[in-house]
DNA sequence: TGTACATCAGTGAACGCGCGTTCACTGATGTAC
DNA sequence: TGTACATCAGTGAACGCGCGTTCACTGATGTAC
């Protein structure tokens, strides 16, 4: 019998479960009350604990927030990545559509999560000194570069006189991107960031409520944006 | 002598000056510490007053915030509007460039102001029940529609099969826009909002620090975006 | 010109709130002989 | 199998903080006769 082993494992499991519950409760609070609703006391209240019990799991409030940001960002990266992989045998245009719709749908389903990772996170929060963007941020950017790479054969002509150089871009991003797409020029990374801008712009205007006051059909507008993007890139549309 | 008149006027003038100083101090606090730094006590401290003295000028903290949002939004609208008017005898492409650069430059010069009007404003702030967007918000959208209108003769072909209808857009916006551009179809308003998305996306990624971690040349990227936008619209480029 | 009154900007103390964090502790769970 | 000890999750009270807001007030400025 591995009884001693399993009892030690039990403590660890309980600990992991409580850690997960703290995060879940924090995310639920955020979903209903915005990032500022994430307070140790509110979490503890919700869990029927004392506020300081949380210090057994997270050294400090900022620690917890950092973990949450990573988790949420990872969820977004997982969503778009799996959408990319699920369309591996479709046309570039279709893949761009799928990736972008997944991006928007995730944001609309998790508006507070979107704010947490792309807006002001939480009042009084300071990210750790390193300040490095989470891995998931890089994954999203890598995914965008994959979109640009898929479109590049058709879109190349748009960047004929382009002045972009590798030195324009972050080394960490390039370290991921160049091995994966060895033939791409720097201008393709610029295209990836531009696409990011297009998507982020409409989605964040919508999440923050600025689009709803101007149009009743943000969905239609987003679809139009994608159609025109694909058209601008010169991709063959199959529909 | 209008002495009685002028002494009454003096009180009013002092009152107006103090009101202006409260707003100035609040904006300065926001510029250095973010929207959350706007607290009645901090303002009072900075002005050498007691916190509650501010209640003589603003009924409540939310009242003050509402006023600030309006002021900041108005400043942005003034900037882009005057840029538009200053280029009245230039080509549509040049005017789009000018308007967009003004938009971005204002945002980079007033990053906290940009956050105040386009992001989560202030922790705990609730906008008044009416919840109507400030006039300045509509002015910015009207300006964007002017861009779309200038480009429309060339861009029309992009929206040939378009399915947009007037009912897709907010009546208040249309009330401003349709008299000013009586010949524009609803698809042109969609184009205006799409352009907004493009600009807002890159600028907000930059203001919130997400672009800087990916590229050392956000400026170059924005210029490229504008060049491609103008190209996509089919506008003749003069350069 | 002088006096009595009204206005009103700002004071100072206090309220209750929720927060992050610290401290000394209790009591159940698991471990070693 | 039973007993002595170690671990450690969670308690409960307390700290100091800054906040928005209220209250009764003071004292200077302007007004009316």
Coordinates of C-alpha atoms in Angstrom, one line a residue, chain B:
Chain B
X1 CA -19.2 103.0 -12.1
X2 CA -20.3 99.4 -12.4
X3 CA -18.7 98.8 -9.0
X4 CA -21.5 96.7 -7.5
X5 CA -21.7 94.7 -10.7
X6 CA -18.0 94.1 -10.8
X7 CA -17.8 93.1 -7.2
X8 CA -20.5 90.5 -7.7
X9 CA -18.6 89.5 -10.8
X10 CA -15.5 89.2 -8.7
X11 CA -17.0 86.5 -6.5
X12 CA -18.2 84.7 -9.5
X13 CA -14.8 85.0 -11.1
X14 CA -13.0 83.7 -8.0
X15 CA -15.5 80.8 -7.9
X16 CA -14.8 80.0 -11.5
X17 CA -11.1 80.2 -10.9
X18 CA -11.2 77.8 -8.0
X19 CA -13.4 75.4 -10.0
X20 CA -10.8 75.5 -12.8
X21 CA -8.0 74.9 -10.3
X22 CA -9.7 71.9 -8.9
X23 CA -10.1 70.5 -12.4
X24 CA -6.5 71.3 -13.2
X25 CA -5.1 69.7 -10.1
X26 CA -7.3 66.6 -10.7
X27 CA -6.0 66.3 -14.3
X28 CA -2.4 66.7 -13.0
X29 CA -2.9 64.0 -10.4
X30 CA -4.4 61.8 -13.1
X31 CA -1.5 62.5 -15.5
X32 CA 1.0 61.5 -12.8
X33 CA -0.8 58.7 -11.0
X34 CA -3.5 57.4 -13.3
X35 CA -7.3 57.9 -13.0
X36 CA -7.4 56.3 -9.6
X37 CA -5.2 59.1 -8.2
X38 CA -8.2 61.4 -8.5
X39 CA -9.5 61.6 -5.0
X40 CA -11.1 64.6 -3.3
X41 CA -8.6 64.4 -0.4
X42 CA -5.6 64.3 -2.8
X43 CA -6.9 67.3 -4.7
X44 CA -7.5 69.2 -1.5
X45 CA -4.1 68.3 -0.2
X46 CA -2.5 69.6 -3.4
X47 CA -4.5 72.8 -3.1
X48 CA -3.9 73.4 0.6
X49 CA -7.5 73.1 1.4
X50 CA -9.7 70.8 3.3
X51 CA -11.2 67.9 1.4
X52 CA -14.8 69.0 2.1
X53 CA -14.2 72.5 0.7
X54 CA -14.5 70.8 -2.7
X55 CA -18.2 70.1 -1.9
X56 CA -18.7 73.8 -2.5
X57 CA -17.9 73.3 -6.1
X58 CA -18.9 69.7 -6.9
X59 CA -21.8 68.0 -5.4
X60 CA -20.0 64.7 -5.2
X61 CA -16.9 62.9 -6.4
X62 CA -18.7 61.3 -9.3
X63 CA -19.9 64.7 -10.4
X64 CA -16.3 65.9 -10.6
X65 CA -15.2 62.8 -12.5
X66 CA -18.1 63.3 -15.0
X67 CA -17.0 66.9 -15.5
X68 CA -13.4 65.8 -16.1
X69 CA -14.4 63.1 -18.6
X70 CA -16.3 65.7 -20.5
X71 CA -13.4 68.2 -20.4
X72 CA -10.8 65.6 -21.5
X73 CA -13.1 64.3 -24.3
X74 CA -13.7 67.8 -25.5
X75 CA -10.0 68.5 -25.6
X76 CA -9.5 65.4 -27.8
X77 CA -12.5 66.4 -30.1
X78 CA -11.1 69.9 -30.3
X79 CA -7.7 68.6 -31.4
X80 CA -8.9 66.4 -34.2
X81 CA -11.5 68.9 -35.3
X82 CA -9.0 71.6 -35.7
X83 CA -6.7 69.3 -37.5
X84 CA -9.5 68.5 -39.9
X85 CA -10.3 72.2 -40.5
X86 CA -6.6 73.1 -40.9
X87 CA -6.3 70.7 -43.9
X88 CA -9.5 71.8 -45.7
X89 CA -7.7 72.4 -49.0
X90 CA -5.7 69.2 -49.0
X91 CA -6.4 65.8 -50.5
X92 CA -8.5 63.2 -48.7
X93 CA -5.5 61.0 -48.1
X94 CA -3.6 63.9 -46.5
X95 CA -6.5 64.8 -44.3
X96 CA -6.9 61.2 -43.1
X97 CA -3.2 61.2 -42.3
X98 CA -3.4 64.5 -40.4
X99 CA -6.5 63.6 -38.5
X100 CA -5.1 60.2 -37.5
X101 CA -1.8 61.5 -36.4
X102 CA -3.4 64.2 -34.3
X103 CA -5.5 61.5 -32.7
X104 CA -2.5 59.4 -31.9
X105 CA -0.3 62.3 -30.8
X106 CA -3.0 63.5 -28.4
X107 CA -3.3 60.0 -26.9
X108 CA 0.4 59.7 -26.5
X109 CA 0.6 63.2 -24.9
X110 CA -2.3 62.5 -22.7
X111 CA -2.2 58.7 -22.0
X112 CA -4.1 59.0 -18.7
X113 CA -6.7 61.1 -20.4
X114 CA -7.1 58.5 -23.1
X115 CA -7.5 55.8 -20.4
X116 CA -10.1 58.0 -18.6
X117 CA -12.3 58.3 -21.6
X118 CA -11.8 55.0 -23.3
X119 CA -10.8 52.6 -20.5
X120 CA -12.2 51.8 -17.1
X121 CA -12.4 55.4 -15.9
X122 CA -12.0 55.4 -12.1
X123 CA -12.5 52.7 -9.5
X124 CA -15.9 53.1 -8.0
X125 CA -17.1 55.7 -10.5
X126 CA -20.6 55.4 -11.8
X127 CA -21.7 57.7 -14.6
X128 CA -25.0 59.5 -14.2
X129 CA -28.2 57.6 -14.8
X130 CA -28.8 59.2 -18.2
X131 CA -25.5 57.5 -19.2
X132 CA -25.5 59.4 -22.4
X133 CA -22.2 59.6 -24.1
X134 CA -20.7 63.1 -23.9
X135 CA -21.2 65.4 -26.8
X136 CA -17.5 65.2 -27.6
X137 CA -17.8 61.5 -28.2
X138 CA -20.3 62.2 -30.9
X139 CA -18.0 64.9 -32.3
X140 CA -15.2 62.4 -32.7
X141 CA -17.5 60.0 -34.5
X142 CA -18.7 62.8 -36.7
X143 CA -15.1 63.6 -37.5
X144 CA -14.5 60.0 -38.4
X145 CA -17.5 60.1 -40.7
X146 CA -16.1 63.1 -42.4
X147 CA -13.0 61.0 -43.1
X148 CA -15.1 58.3 -44.6
X149 CA -17.1 60.8 -46.6
X150 CA -13.9 62.3 -48.0
X151 CA -12.8 58.9 -49.0
X152 CA -16.2 57.6 -50.2
X153 CA -16.0 58.4 -53.9
X154 CA -13.0 56.2 -54.1
X155 CA -13.9 53.6 -51.5
X156 CA -17.5 53.1 -52.5
X157 CA -16.5 50.1 -54.7
X158 CA -15.5 48.2 -51.5
X159 CA -19.0 48.2 -50.2
X160 CA -20.8 47.2 -53.4
X161 CA -22.7 44.2 -51.9
X162 CA -22.9 45.9 -48.5
X163 CA -25.9 45.0 -46.3
X164 CA -25.8 48.0 -43.9
X165 CA -28.9 49.9 -43.2
X166 CA -29.6 53.1 -41.4
X167 CA -31.2 51.0 -38.6
X168 CA -27.8 49.6 -37.8
X169 CA -26.6 52.9 -36.4
X170 CA -27.5 55.1 -33.5
X171 CA -30.1 57.7 -34.2
X172 CA -28.2 60.4 -32.3
X173 CA -25.1 59.9 -34.4
X174 CA -27.1 59.8 -37.6
X175 CA -28.9 63.0 -36.6
X176 CA -25.5 64.8 -36.7
X177 CA -24.1 62.9 -39.6
X178 CA -26.8 62.7 -42.2
X179 CA -27.5 66.5 -42.5
X180 CA -23.8 67.1 -42.8
X181 CA -23.3 64.5 -45.5
X182 CA -26.7 64.0 -47.1
X183 CA -25.5 61.8 -49.9
X184 CA -23.7 59.2 -47.9
X185 CA -25.1 55.7 -47.6
X186 CA -25.1 53.7 -44.3
X187 CA -22.1 51.7 -45.5
X188 CA -20.0 54.9 -45.2
X189 CA -20.8 55.0 -41.5
X190 CA -19.7 51.5 -41.2
X191 CA -16.5 52.5 -42.9
X192 CA -16.1 55.3 -40.4
X193 CA -16.5 53.0 -37.5
X194 CA -14.0 50.5 -39.0
X195 CA -11.4 53.3 -39.4
X196 CA -12.0 54.1 -35.8
X197 CA -11.3 50.5 -34.9
X198 CA -8.1 50.5 -36.8
X199 CA -6.8 53.7 -35.1
X200 CA -8.1 52.9 -31.7
X201 CA -6.6 49.4 -31.8
X202 CA -3.0 50.5 -32.4
X203 CA -3.2 53.5 -30.2
X204 CA -4.7 51.8 -27.3
X205 CA -2.3 48.9 -27.5
X206 CA 0.4 51.5 -27.4
X207 CA -1.0 53.6 -24.6
X208 CA -1.5 50.5 -22.5
X209 CA 2.0 49.3 -23.1
X210 CA 1.3 46.2 -25.1
X211 CA 2.8 47.4 -28.3
X212 CA 6.1 48.5 -26.8
X213 CA 6.8 45.0 -25.7
X214 CA 6.6 43.8 -29.3
X215 CA 8.1 46.5 -31.4
X216 CA 10.5 49.3 -30.9
X217 CA 8.9 51.3 -33.6
X218 CA 5.2 51.9 -32.9
X219 CA 5.5 55.1 -34.8
X220 CA 6.6 53.3 -38.0
X221 CA 3.9 50.8 -37.6
X222 CA 1.2 53.5 -37.3
X223 CA 2.6 55.2 -40.4
X224 CA 2.4 52.0 -42.2
X225 CA -1.2 51.5 -41.1
X226 CA -2.2 54.9 -42.4
X227 CA -0.4 54.3 -45.7
X228 CA -2.2 51.0 -46.2
X229 CA -5.5 52.4 -45.1
X230 CA -5.3 55.1 -47.7
X231 CA -4.2 52.5 -50.2
X232 CA -7.0 50.2 -49.3
X233 CA -9.5 53.0 -49.7
X234 CA -8.1 53.6 -53.2
X235 CA -7.2 57.2 -52.5
X236 CA -4.6 58.9 -54.7
X237 CA -1.4 59.2 -52.7
X238 CA 0.5 62.4 -53.1
X239 CA 3.9 62.3 -51.6

